[in-house]
XYZ file of C-alpha atoms in Angstrom:
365
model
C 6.938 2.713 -13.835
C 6.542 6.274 -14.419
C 4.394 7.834 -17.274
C 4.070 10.698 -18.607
C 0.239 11.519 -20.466
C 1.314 14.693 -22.758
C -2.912 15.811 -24.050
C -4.669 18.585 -25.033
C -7.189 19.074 -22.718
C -8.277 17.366 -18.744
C -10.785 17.014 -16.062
C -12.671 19.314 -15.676
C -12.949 19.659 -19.538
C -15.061 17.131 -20.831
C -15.081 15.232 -23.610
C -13.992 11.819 -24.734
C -10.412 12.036 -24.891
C -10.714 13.671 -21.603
C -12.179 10.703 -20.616
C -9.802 8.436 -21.810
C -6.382 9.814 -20.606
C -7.863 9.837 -17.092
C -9.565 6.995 -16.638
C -6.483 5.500 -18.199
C -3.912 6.788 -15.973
C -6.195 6.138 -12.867
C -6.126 2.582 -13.860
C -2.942 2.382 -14.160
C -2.236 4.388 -10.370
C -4.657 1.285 -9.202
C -1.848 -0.974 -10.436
C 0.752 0.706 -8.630
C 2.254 3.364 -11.493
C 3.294 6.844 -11.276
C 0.960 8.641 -13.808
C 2.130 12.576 -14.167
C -0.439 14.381 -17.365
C 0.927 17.628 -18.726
C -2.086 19.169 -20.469
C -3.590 23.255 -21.596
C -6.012 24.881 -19.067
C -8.819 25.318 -20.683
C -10.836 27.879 -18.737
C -9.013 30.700 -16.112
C -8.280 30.181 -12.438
C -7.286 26.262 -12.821
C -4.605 25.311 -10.600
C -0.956 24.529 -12.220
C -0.460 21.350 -10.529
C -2.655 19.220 -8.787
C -3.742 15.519 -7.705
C -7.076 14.282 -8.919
C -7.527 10.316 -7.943
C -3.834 9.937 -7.540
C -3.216 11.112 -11.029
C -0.671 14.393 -11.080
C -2.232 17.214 -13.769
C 0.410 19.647 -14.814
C -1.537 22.413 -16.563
C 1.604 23.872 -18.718
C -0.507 26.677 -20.580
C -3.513 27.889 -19.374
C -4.013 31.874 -20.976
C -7.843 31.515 -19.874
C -9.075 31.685 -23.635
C -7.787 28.313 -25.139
C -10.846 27.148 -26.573
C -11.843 30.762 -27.937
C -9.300 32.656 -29.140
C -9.574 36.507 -30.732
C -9.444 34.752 -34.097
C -12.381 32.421 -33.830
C -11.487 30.659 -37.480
C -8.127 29.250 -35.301
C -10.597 27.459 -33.550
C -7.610 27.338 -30.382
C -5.210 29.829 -29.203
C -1.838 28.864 -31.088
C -0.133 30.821 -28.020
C -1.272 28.230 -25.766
C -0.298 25.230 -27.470
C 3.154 27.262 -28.187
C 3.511 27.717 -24.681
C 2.549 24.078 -24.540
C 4.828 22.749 -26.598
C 7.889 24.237 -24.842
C 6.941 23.177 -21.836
C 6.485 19.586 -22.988
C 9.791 19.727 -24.314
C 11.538 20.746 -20.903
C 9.786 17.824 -19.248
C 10.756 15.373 -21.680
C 14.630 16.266 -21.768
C 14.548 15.793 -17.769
C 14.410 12.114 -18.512
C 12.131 11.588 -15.338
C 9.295 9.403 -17.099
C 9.502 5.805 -18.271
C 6.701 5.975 -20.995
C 5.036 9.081 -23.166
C 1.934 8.471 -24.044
C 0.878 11.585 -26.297
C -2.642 12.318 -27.636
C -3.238 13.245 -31.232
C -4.160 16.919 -29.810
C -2.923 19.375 -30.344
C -0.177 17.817 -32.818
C 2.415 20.570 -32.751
C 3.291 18.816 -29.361
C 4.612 15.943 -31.541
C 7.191 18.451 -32.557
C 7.982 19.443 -29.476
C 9.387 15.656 -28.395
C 12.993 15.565 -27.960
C 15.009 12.966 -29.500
C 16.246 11.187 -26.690
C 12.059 10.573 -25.768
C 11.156 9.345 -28.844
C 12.234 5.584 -28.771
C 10.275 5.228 -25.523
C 7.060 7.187 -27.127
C 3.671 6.349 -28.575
C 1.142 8.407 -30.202
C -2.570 7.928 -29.702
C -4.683 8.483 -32.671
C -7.829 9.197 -31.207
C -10.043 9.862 -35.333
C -8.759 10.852 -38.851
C -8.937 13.306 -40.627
C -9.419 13.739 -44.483
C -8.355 17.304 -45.356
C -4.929 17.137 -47.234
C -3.358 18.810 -44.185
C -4.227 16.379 -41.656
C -3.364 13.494 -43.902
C -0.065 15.052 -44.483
C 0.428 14.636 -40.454
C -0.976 11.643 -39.907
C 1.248 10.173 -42.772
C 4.280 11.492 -41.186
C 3.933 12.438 -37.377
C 3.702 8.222 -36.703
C 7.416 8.200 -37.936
C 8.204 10.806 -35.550
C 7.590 8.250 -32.179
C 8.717 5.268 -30.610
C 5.202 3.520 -31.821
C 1.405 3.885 -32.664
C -1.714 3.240 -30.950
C -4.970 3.809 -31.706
C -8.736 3.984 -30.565
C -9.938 1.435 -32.570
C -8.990 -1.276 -35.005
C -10.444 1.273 -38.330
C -8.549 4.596 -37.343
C -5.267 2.025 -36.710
C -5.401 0.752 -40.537
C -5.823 4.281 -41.329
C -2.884 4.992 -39.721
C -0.632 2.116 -40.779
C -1.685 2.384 -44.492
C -1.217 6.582 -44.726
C 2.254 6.506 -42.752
C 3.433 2.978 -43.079
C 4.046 2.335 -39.303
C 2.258 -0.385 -37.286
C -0.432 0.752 -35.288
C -1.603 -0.798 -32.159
C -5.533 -0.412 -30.583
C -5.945 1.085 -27.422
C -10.086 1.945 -27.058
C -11.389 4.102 -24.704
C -12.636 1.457 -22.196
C -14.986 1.078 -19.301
C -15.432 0.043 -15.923
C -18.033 -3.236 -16.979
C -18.726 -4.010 -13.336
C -20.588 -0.618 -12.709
C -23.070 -1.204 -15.855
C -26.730 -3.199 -15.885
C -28.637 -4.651 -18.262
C -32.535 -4.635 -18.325
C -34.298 -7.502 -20.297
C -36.132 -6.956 -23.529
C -39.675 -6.119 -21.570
C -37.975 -3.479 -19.991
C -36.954 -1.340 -22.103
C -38.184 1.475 -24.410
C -37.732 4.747 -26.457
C -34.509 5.730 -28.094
C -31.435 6.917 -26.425
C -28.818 9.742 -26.946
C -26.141 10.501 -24.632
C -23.471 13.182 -25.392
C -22.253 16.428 -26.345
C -24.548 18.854 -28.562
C -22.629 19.948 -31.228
C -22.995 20.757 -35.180
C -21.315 17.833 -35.854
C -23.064 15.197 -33.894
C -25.919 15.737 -36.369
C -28.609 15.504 -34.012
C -31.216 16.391 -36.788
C -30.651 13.496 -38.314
C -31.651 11.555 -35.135
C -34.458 13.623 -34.336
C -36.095 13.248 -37.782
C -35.609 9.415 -37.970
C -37.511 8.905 -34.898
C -40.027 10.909 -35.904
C -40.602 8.393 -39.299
C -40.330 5.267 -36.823
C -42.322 6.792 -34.226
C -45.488 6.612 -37.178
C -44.111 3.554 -38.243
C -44.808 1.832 -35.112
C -41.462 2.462 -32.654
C -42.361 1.732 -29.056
C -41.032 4.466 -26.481
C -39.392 8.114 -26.971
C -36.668 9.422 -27.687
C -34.200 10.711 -25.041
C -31.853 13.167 -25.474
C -29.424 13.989 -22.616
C -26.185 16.496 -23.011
C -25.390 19.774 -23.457
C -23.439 21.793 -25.479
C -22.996 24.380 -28.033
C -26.142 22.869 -30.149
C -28.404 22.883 -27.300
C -30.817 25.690 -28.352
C -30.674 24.190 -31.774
C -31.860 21.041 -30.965
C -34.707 22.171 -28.734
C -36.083 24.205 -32.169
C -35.266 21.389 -34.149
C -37.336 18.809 -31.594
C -40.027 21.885 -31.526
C -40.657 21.131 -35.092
C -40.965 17.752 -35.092
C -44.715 15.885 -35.754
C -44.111 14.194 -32.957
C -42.508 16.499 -30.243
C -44.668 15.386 -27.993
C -42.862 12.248 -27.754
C -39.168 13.557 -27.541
C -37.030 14.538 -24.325
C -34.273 17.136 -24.036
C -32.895 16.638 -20.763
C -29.811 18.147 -20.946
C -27.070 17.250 -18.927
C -27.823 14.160 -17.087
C -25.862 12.869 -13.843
C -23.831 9.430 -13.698
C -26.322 7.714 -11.688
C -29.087 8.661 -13.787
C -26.904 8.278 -17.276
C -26.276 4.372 -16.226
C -30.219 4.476 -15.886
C -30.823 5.618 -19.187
C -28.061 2.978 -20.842
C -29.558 0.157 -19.011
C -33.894 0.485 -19.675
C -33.761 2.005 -23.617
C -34.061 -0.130 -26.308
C -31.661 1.874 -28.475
C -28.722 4.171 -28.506
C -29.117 6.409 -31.659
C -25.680 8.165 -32.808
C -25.658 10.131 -35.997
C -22.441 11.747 -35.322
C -20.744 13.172 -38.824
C -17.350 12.508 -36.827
C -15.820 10.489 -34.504
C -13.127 8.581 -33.290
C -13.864 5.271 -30.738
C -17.057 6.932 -28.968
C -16.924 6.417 -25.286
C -20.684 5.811 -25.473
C -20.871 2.834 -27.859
C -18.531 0.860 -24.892
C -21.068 1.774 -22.399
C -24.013 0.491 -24.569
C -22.517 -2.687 -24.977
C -21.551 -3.034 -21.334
C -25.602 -2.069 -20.901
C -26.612 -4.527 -23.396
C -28.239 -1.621 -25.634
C -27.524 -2.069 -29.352
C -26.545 0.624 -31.426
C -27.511 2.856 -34.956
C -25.129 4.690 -36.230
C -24.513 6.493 -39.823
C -21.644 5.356 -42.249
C -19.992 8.960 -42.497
C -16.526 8.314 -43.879
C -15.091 10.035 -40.791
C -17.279 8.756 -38.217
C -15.430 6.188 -36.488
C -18.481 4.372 -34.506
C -19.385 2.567 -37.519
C -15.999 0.370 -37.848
C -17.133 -0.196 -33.886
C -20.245 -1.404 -34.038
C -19.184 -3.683 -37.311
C -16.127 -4.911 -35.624
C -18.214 -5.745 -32.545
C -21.528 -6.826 -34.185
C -23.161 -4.837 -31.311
C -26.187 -2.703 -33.622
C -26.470 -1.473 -36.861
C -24.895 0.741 -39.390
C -27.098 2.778 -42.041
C -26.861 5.390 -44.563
C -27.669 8.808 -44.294
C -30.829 9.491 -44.299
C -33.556 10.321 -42.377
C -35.672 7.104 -44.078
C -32.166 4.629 -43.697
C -31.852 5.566 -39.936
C -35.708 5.084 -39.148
C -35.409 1.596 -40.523
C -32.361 1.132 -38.629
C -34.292 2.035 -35.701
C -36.962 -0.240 -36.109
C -34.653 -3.003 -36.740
C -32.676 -2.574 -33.938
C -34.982 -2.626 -31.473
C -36.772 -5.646 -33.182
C -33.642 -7.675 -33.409
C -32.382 -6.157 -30.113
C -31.797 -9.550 -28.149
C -29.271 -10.816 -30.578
C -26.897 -7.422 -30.557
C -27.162 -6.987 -26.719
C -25.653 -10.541 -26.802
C -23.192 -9.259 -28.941
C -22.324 -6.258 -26.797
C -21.941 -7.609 -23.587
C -19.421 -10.538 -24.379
C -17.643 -7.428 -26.640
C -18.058 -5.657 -23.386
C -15.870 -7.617 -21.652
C -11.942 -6.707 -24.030
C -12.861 -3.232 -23.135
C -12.720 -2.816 -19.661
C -9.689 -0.674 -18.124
C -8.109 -3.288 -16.475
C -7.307 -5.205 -19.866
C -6.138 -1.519 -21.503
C -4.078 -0.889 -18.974
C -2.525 -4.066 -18.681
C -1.732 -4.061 -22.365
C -0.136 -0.490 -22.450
C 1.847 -1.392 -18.732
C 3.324 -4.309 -20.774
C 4.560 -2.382 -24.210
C 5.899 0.303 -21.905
C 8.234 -2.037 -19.988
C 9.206 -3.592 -23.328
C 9.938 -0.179 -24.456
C 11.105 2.197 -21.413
C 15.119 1.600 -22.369
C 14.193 2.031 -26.189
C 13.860 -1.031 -26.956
């Protein structure tokens, strides 16, 4: 079959939709599909077209200031996805795909869908929102496809009760064979991995550790990413009692990433917002149990309860030390947990599942 990945943003951009759309597509190229992905350019001087791991990118927009626009408030430049939008629609009249798969980003792209793609269409709902905007959308853009998927099982219910469509689960998924798992003895110190940004709340994280570090907490914590936040943090760590015994590593290679998954005792996320974190899938696959905060849009916490693979604890500084401590005193039962969870989330499986509903689907059916 053919697909067609319509998404905001692609390698090189990082991030964990990135992610998603192209390991996704490569997996399915490994099981002998056509995968063509129509994204925005997010930074100047990309190439229009190009092959990366048998994948086709099709960079329809790229005005070299996508992800800062004159009018910083927009957040994106609207001229971009415009531009985006169009071209999405010319590709989709051709008729020349089997299957869309379309992100939730940038949503006007929904729009953009002609009729006669529709029936053979599903949305990915990659988080919710709560604004009375956003839940206007995602009551009514799921009527506007052929069907519904999402990135896990809490953002699907979201979806099915706001807009009264069924809503499938596709996660972001894994490659489980390239992951290890130290034993108990092995392991120390607690773990972040990913983006710094306001709303991954890394104060939160940094604080906690420093109650459970007095408390008794064996190992540091380890911070590796960059981002926006990454001055922030640093001051923030600076100020901590026990500075001495945290790590900001910034951005950290694969081989050295798998490292850090594999020998801590504990991956600390205390993220405000997200959807189906790429990050809690490669914990599990690493046997490291996870703490995350029950934010009402942080969708890591329906993960780790649907999965039994850490803990999930209020807000505070005092509720995520404990949860800490817990975590890596109970930490042989929830790496059990995360490994045999480990296993539904590999690509193979995701792929599989979407390869099927496409061929059910590609005449509209």
């Amino acid at each position: 079959m053919r697909f067609a990945f319509l998404t905001e943003l692609y390698f090189p951009s990082v991030g964990g939709q990135e992610v998603f759309f192209q390991e996704l597509g490569e997996a399915l190229v490994r099981r002998g599909h056509t995968v063509d992905v129509y994204c925005i350019g997010h930074v100047p001087d990309l190439p229009d077209v190009e092959v990366i791991n048998g994948v086709t990118v099709h960079r329809e927009a790229n005005s070299g200031r996508y992800k800062t626009p004159k009018i910083k408030a927009l957040r994106r430049n609207w001229s971009d996805i415009a531009k985006y939008s169009a071209g999405i629609r010319r590709v989709a009249a051709r008729g020349e795909h089997d299957f869309y798969l379309l992100n939730e980003w940038p949503l006007m792209h929904v729009l953009a869908l002609p009729a006669s793609a529709r029936p053979r269409s599903a949305l990915h709902w990659c988080e919710i929102r709560e604004d009375l905007l956003l839940r206007t959308l995602q009551a009514q853009f799921p009527k506007l496809v052929g069907s519904n998927f999402a990135v896990g099982e809490a953002v699907a219910a979201a979806i099915t009760e706001q807009s009264g469509r069924e809503c499938g689960v596709l996660p972001s998924g894994i490659e489980a064979t390239r992951y290890r798992a130290a034993e108990g003895a092995e392991r120390s110190g607690v773990l972040y991995v990913g983006r710094l940004a306001p709303h991954k709340n890394l104060p939160l994280l940094i604080d906690a550790f420093g109650l459970a570090a007095e408390r008794g907490f064996v190992g540091d914590l380890v911070i590796a990413g960059a981002g926006p936040s990454l001055d922030d943090v640093k001051a923030t760590v600076r100020q901590s009692p026990v500075a001495d015994r945290v790590q900001v590593l910034g951005s950290v290679d694969e081989a050295r990433k798998l490292d850090l998954l594999a020998t801590s005792s504990v991956l600390g996320m205390p993220s405000k917002r997200e959807g189906f974190p790429r990050v809690i899938a490669e914990a599990m696959a690493s046997g490291l149990p996870v703490v995350t905060a029950d934010f009402t849009e942080n969708g890591g916490k329906d993960v780790v309860k649907q999965y039994g693979a850490g803990i999930v604890c209020g807000q505070t500084p005092v509720a995520f030390a404990d949860a800490l401590l817990d975590a890596q005193a109970g930490w042989e039962g929830y790496a059990q947990a995360g490994r045999a969870g480990a296993v539904d989330l590999d690509w193979t499986h995701i792929a599989e599942k979407l390869e099927k509903h496409a061929e059910m689907n590609r005449h509209g059916g």
